[in-house]
CSV table of C-alpha atoms and ligand atoms in Angstrom, one decimal:
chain,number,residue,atom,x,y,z
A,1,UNK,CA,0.0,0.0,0.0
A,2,UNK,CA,1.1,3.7,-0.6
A,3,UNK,CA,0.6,5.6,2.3
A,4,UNK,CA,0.7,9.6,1.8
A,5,UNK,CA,1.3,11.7,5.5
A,6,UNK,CA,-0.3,15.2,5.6
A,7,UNK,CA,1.1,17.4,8.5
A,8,UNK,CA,4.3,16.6,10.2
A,9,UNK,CA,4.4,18.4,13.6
A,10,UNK,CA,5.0,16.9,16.8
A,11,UNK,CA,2.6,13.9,16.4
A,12,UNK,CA,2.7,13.7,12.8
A,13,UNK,CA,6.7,13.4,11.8
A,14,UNK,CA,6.9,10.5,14.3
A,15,UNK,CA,4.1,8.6,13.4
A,16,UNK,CA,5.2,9.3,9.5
A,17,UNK,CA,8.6,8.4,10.4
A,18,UNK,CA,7.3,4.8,11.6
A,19,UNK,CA,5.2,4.9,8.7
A,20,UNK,CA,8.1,5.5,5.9
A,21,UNK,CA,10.2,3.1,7.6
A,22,UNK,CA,7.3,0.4,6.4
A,23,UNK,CA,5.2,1.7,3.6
A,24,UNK,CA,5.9,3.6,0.5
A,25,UNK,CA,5.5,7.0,1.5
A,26,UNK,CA,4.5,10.4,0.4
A,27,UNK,CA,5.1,13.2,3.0
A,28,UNK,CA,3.2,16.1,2.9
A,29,UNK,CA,3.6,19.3,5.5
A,30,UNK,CA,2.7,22.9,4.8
A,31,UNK,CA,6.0,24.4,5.2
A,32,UNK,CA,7.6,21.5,2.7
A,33,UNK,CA,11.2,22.0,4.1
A,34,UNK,CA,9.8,19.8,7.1
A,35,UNK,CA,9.0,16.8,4.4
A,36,UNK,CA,12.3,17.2,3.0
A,37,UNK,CA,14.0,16.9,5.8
A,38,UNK,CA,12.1,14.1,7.4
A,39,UNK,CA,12.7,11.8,4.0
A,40,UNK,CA,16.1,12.3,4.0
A,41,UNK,CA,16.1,11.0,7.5
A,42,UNK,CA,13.9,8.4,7.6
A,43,UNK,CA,12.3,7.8,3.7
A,44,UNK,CA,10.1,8.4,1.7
A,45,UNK,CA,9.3,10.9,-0.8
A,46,UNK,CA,8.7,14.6,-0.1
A,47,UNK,CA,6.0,16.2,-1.9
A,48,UNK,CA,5.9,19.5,-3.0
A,49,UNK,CA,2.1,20.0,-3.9
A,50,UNK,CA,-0.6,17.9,-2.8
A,51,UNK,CA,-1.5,16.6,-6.2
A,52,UNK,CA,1.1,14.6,-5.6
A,53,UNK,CA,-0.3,13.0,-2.5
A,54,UNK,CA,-3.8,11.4,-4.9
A,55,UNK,CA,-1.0,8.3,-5.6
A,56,UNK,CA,-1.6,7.3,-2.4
A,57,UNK,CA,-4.2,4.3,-1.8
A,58,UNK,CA,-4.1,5.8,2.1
A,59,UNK,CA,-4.3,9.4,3.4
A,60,UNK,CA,-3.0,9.8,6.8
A,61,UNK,CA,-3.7,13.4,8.3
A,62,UNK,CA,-2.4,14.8,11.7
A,63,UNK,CA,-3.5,18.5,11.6
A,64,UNK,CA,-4.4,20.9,14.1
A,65,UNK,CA,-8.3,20.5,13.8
A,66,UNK,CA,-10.5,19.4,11.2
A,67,UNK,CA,-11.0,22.7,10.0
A,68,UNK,CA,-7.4,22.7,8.5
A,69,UNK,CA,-8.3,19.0,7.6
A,70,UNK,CA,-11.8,19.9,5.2
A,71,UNK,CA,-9.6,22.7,4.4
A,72,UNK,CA,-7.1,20.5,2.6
A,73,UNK,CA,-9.5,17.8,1.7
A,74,UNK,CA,-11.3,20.3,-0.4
A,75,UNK,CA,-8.2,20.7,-2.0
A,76,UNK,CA,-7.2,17.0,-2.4
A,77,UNK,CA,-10.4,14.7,-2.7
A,78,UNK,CA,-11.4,15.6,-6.8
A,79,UNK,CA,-7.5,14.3,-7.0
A,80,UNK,CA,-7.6,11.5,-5.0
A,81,UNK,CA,-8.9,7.7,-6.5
A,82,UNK,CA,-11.7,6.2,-5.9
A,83,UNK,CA,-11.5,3.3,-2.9
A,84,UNK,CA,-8.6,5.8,-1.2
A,85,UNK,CA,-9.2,5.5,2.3
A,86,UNK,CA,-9.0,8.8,4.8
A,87,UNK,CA,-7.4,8.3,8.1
A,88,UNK,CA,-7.8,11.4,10.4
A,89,UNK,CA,-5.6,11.3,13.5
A,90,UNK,CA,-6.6,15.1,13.9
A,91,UNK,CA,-9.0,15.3,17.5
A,92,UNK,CA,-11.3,17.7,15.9
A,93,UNK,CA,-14.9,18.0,16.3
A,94,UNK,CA,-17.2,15.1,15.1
A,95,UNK,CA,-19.4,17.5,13.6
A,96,UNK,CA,-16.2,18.3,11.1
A,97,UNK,CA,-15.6,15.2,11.0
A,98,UNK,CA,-18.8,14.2,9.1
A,99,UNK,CA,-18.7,17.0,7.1
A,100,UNK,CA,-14.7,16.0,6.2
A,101,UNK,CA,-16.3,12.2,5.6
A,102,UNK,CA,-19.8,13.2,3.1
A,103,UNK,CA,-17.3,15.8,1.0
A,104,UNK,CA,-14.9,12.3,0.2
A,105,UNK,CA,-17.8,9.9,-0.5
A,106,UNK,CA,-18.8,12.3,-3.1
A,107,UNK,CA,-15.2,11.3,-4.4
A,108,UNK,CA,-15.9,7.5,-3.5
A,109,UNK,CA,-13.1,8.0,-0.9
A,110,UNK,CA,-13.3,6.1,2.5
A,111,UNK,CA,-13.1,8.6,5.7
A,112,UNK,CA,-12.4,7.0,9.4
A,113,UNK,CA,-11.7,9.7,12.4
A,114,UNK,CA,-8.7,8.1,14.2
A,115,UNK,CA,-7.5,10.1,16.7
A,116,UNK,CA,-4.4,9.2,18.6
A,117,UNK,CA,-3.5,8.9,22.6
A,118,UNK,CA,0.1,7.9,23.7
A,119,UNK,CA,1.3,11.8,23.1
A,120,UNK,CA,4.8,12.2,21.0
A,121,UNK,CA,6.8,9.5,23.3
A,122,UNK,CA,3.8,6.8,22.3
A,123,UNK,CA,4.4,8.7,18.2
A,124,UNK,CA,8.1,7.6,18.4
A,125,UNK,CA,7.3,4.3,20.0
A,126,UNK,CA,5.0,3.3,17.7
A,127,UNK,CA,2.3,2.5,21.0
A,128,UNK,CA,-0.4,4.7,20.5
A,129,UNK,CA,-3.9,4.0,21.0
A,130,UNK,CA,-6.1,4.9,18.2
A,131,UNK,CA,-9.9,5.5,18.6
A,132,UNK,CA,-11.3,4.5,15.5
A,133,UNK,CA,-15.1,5.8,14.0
A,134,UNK,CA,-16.0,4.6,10.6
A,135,UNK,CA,-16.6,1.9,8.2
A,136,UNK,CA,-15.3,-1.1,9.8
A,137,UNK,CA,-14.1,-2.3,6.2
A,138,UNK,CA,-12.2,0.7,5.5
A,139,UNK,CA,-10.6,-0.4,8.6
A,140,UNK,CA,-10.3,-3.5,8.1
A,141,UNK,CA,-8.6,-2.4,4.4
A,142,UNK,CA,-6.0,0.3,6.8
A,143,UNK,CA,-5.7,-1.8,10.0
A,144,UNK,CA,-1.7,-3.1,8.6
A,145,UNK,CA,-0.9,0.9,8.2
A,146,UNK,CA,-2.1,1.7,11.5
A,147,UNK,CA,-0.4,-1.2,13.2
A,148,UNK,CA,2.6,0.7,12.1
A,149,UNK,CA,1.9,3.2,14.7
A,150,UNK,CA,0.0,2.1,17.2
A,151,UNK,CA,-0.3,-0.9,19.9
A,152,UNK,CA,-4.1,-0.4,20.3
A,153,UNK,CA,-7.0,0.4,17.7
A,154,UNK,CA,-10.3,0.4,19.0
A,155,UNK,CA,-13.6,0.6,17.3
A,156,UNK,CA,-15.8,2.8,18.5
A,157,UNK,CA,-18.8,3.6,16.2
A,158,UNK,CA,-19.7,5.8,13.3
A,159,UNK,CA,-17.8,9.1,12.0
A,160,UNK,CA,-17.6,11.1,14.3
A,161,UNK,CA,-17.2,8.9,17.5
A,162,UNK,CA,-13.3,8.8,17.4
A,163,UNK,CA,-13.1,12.2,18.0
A,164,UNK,CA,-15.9,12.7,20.7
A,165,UNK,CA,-14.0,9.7,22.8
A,166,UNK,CA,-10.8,11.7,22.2
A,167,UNK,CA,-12.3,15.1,23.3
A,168,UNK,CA,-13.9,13.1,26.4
A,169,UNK,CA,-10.3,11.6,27.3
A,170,UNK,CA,-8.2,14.9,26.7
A,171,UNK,CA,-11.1,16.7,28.9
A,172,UNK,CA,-10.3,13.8,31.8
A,173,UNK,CA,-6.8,15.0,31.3
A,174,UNK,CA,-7.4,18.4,31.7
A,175,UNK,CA,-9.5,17.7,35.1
A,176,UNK,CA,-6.8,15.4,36.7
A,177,UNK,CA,-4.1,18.0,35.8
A,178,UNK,CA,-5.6,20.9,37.1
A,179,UNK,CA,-6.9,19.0,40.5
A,180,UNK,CA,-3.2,17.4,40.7
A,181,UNK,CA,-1.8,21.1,40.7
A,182,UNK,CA,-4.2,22.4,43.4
A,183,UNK,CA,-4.3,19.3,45.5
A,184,UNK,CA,0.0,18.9,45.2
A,185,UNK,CA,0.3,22.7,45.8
A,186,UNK,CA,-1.7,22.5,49.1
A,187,UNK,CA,0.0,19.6,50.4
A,188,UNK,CA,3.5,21.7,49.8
A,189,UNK,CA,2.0,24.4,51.6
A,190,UNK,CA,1.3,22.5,54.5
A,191,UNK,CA,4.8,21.1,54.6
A,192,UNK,CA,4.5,17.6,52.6
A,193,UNK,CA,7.6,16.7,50.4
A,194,UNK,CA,5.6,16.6,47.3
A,195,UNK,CA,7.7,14.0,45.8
A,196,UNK,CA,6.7,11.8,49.0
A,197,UNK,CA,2.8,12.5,48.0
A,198,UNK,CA,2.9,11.8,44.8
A,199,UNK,CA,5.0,8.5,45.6
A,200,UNK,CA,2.0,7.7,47.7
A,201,UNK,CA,-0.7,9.0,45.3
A,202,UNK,CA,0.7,7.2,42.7
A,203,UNK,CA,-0.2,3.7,44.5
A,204,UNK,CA,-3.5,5.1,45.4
A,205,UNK,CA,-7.0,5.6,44.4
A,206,UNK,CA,-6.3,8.8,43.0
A,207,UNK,CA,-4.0,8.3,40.7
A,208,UNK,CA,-4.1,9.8,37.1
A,209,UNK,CA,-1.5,10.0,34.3
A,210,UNK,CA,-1.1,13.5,35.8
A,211,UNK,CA,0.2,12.2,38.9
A,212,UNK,CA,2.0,9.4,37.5
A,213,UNK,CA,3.6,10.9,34.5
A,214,UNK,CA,3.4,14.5,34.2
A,215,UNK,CA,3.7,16.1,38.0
A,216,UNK,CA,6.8,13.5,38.5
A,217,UNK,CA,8.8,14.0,35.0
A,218,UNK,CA,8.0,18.0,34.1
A,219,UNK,CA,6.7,19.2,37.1
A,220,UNK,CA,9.0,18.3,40.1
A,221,UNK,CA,12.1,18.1,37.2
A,222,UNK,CA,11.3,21.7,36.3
A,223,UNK,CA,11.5,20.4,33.4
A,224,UNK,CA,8.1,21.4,31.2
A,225,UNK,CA,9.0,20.0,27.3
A,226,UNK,CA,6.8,21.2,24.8
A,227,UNK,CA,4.9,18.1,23.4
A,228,UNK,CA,1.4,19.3,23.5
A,229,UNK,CA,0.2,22.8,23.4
A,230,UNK,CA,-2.1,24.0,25.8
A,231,UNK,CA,-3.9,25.4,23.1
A,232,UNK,CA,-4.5,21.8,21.6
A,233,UNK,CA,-5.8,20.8,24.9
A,234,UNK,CA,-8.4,23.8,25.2
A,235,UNK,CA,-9.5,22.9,22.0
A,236,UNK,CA,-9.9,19.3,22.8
A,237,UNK,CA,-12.0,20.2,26.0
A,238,UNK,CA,-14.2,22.4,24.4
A,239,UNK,CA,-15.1,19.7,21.8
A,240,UNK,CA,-16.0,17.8,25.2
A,241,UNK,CA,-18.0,20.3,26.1
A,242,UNK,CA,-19.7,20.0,23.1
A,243,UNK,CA,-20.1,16.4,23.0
A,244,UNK,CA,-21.7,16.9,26.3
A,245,UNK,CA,-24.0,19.8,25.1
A,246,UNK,CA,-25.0,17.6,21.8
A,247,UNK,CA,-26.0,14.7,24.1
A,248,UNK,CA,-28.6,17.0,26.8
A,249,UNK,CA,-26.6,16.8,29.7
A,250,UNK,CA,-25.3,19.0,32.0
A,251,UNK,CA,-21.9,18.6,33.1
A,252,UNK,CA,-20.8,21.5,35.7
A,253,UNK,CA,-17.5,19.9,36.4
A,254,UNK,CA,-16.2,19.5,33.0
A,255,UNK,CA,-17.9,23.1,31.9
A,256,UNK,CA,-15.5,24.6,35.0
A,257,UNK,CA,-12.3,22.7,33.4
A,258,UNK,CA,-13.3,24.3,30.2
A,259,UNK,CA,-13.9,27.5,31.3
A,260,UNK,CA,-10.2,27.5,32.9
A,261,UNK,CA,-8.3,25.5,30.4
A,262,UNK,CA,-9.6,28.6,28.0
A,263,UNK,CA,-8.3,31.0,30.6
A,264,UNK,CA,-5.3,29.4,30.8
A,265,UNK,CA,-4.5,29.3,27.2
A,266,UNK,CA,-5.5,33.3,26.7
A,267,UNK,CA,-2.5,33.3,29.3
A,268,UNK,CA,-0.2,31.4,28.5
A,269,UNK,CA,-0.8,31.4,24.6
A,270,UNK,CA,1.7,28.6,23.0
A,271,UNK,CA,2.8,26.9,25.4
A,272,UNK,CA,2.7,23.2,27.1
A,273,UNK,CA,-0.1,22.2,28.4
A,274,UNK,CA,1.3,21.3,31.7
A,275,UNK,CA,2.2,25.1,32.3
A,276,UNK,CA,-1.2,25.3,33.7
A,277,UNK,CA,0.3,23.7,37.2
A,278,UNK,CA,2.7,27.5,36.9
A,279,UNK,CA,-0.7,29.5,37.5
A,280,UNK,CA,-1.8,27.1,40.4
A,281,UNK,CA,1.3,27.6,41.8
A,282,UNK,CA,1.6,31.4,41.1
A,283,UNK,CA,-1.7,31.6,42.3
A,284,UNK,CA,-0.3,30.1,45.9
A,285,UNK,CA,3.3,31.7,46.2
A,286,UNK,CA,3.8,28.1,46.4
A,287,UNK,CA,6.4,26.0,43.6
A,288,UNK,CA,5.3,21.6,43.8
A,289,UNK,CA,9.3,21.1,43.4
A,290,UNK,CA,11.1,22.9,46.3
A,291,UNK,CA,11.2,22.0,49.6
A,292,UNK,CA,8.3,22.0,51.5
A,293,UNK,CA,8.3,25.3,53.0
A,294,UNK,CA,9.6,27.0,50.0
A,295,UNK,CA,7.4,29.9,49.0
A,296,UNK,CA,7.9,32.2,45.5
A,297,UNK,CA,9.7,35.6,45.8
A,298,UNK,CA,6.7,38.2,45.1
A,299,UNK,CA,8.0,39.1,41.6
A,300,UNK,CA,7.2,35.4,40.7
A,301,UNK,CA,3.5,35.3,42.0
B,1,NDP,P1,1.7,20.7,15.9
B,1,NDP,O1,1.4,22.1,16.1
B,1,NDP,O2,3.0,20.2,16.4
B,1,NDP,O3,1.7,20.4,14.3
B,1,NDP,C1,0.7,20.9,13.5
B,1,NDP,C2,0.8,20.4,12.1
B,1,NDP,O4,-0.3,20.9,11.3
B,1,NDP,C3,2.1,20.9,11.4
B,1,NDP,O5,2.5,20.0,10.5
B,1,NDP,C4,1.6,22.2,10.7
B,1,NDP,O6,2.4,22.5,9.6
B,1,NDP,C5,0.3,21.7,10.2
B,1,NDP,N1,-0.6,22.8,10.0
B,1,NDP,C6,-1.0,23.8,10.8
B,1,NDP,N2,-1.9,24.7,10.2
B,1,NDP,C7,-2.1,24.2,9.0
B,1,NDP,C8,-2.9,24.6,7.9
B,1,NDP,N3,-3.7,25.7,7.9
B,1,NDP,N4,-2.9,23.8,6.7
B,1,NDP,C9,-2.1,22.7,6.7
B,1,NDP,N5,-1.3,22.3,7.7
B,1,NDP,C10,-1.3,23.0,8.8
B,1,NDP,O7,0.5,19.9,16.4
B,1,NDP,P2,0.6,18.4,17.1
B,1,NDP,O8,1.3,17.5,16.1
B,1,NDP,O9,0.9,18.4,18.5
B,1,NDP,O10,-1.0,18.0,17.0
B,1,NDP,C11,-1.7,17.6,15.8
B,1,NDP,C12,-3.0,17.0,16.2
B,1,NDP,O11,-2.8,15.9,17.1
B,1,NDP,C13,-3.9,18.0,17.0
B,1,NDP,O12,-5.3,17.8,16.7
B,1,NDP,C14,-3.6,17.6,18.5
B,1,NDP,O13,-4.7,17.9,19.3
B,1,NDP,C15,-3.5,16.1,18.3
B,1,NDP,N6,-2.7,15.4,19.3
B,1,NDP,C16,-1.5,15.9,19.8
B,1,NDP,C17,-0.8,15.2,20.8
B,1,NDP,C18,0.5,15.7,21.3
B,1,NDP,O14,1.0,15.1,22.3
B,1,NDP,N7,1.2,16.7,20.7
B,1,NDP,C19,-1.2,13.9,21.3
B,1,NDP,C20,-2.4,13.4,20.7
B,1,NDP,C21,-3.1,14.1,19.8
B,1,NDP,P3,3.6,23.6,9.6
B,1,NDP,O15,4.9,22.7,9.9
B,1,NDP,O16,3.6,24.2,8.3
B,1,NDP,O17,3.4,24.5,10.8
């Protein structure tokens, strides 16, 4: 199979790397340099339109949000064959989604939302977990491509599901983060070693990846890499909020994290999404890594 990659950023040039090392492949990013230089490292063939991409019997896509993926699909679908099938590992919204998936069956091209979980670590490793709505024949027909990347593909209904279990997750991430900051700030402030806590936390009922992965390795490290912008993540829990909205029910506590997370990202603009813990923390005077007394100098705050 000929596999074409649209949008290499941090979760696409990994995944497309896997990919090229398998498949023919045909990379495709906005700013082409990025193609370029990924095929020389790893394969495949750069392209420099996206005509080029219609050789492809699969169409892999890992943009922003599925308006830059209808965007380019307007572009691309008259081009593309007939029985190409569409894989979107975009979490857009799964209204978009269905829009993205009736423009390609006008083309006879297959569409399956396919967002990823795993973040850029699970990319490289090729472990992701992939949330799969759609045909199950068209999956069936793409399943060896995305076994290439991921460890896990689950079925999980029509168009348009993938991406409403992906906003649901990121929005559980976005929950577990923020209450990890508030409760780990507090128990600094009354003089708990937060590595201790979260040594205790993290074989306890209240576990999360937060307190597993994220407070431990970029929070207590000071470290804060830039995998996932918080911008990504507001995005992802407003499309939760939406899910929740479409379905009738009222959901105060995930409306609050939305609310926030939007906040956060008006503040913070590009950042990682785990800078959110900095305006707990600001908030407090208190830092989770110092010792447990420690307390930020004013012009910190
Ligand atoms: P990045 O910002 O790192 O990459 C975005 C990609 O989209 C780049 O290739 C960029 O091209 C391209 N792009 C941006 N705007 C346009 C446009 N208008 N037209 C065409 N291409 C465009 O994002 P991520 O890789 O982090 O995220 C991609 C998707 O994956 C998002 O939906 C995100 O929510 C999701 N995701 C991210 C995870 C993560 O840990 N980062 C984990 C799981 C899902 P250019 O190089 O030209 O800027």
């Amino acid at each position: 199979m000929r596999v074409a990659y649209l949008g290499l950023g941090a979760m696409g040039r990994p995944m497309a790397a896997n990919i090229a090392a398998r498949w023919p492949t045909i990379l495709w990013n906005r700013t082409t340099a990025v193609a370029v230089e990924l095929a020389a490292a790893h394969g495949g063939t750069a392209a420099t339109s996206l005509e080029e991409v219609a050789a492809a019997e699969v169409v892999c896509s890992c943009l922003p949000t599925d308006v830059e993926v209808a965007a380019v699909a307007e572009v691309l679908a008259p081009a593309l064959r007939p029985g190409t099938v569409w894989v979107d590992h975009t979490s857009g919204d799964p209204a978009g989604s269905r829009d993205v998936a009736r423009l390609l069956e006008g083309h006879g091209v297959g569409y399956l939302d396919a967002p990823v979980s795993g973040g850029t670590d699970g990319a490289a490793a090729a472990t992701l977990t992939v949330m799969v709505g759609g045909d199950v024949e068209d999956l069936e027909q793409v399943r060896p491509v995305l076994e290439t990347v991921a460890s896990r593909i689950v079925h999980v209904g029509p168009v348009g599901t993938g991406m409403a279990v992906k906003a649901v997750n990121n929005a559980l991430l976005a929950a577990s983060l923020w209450a990890a900051a508030e409760g780990l700030v507090a128990l600094t402030a009354a003089g708990v070693d937060p590595a201790a806590a979260l040594e205790v936390i993290g074989s306890s009922s209240g576990r999360s990846f937060a307190t597993q992965r994220l407070l431990p390795e970029r929070v207590l490290t000071r470290a804060f890499p830039r995998t996932f912008a918080l911008p990504l993540l507001a995005k992802d829990v407003r499309l939760a909020a939406g899910v929740l909205e479409d379905g009738g029910i009222d959901g105060p506590v995930l409306r609050l994290v939305e609310q926030l997370t939007a906040a956060a990202a008006a503040d913070l603009g590009d950042a990682d999404h785990v800078e959110l813990v900095r305006l707990v923390e600001r908030a407090a005077g208190v830092e989770i890594s110092l010792p447990t007394d420690a307390v930020l100098p004013d012009d910190e705050r």
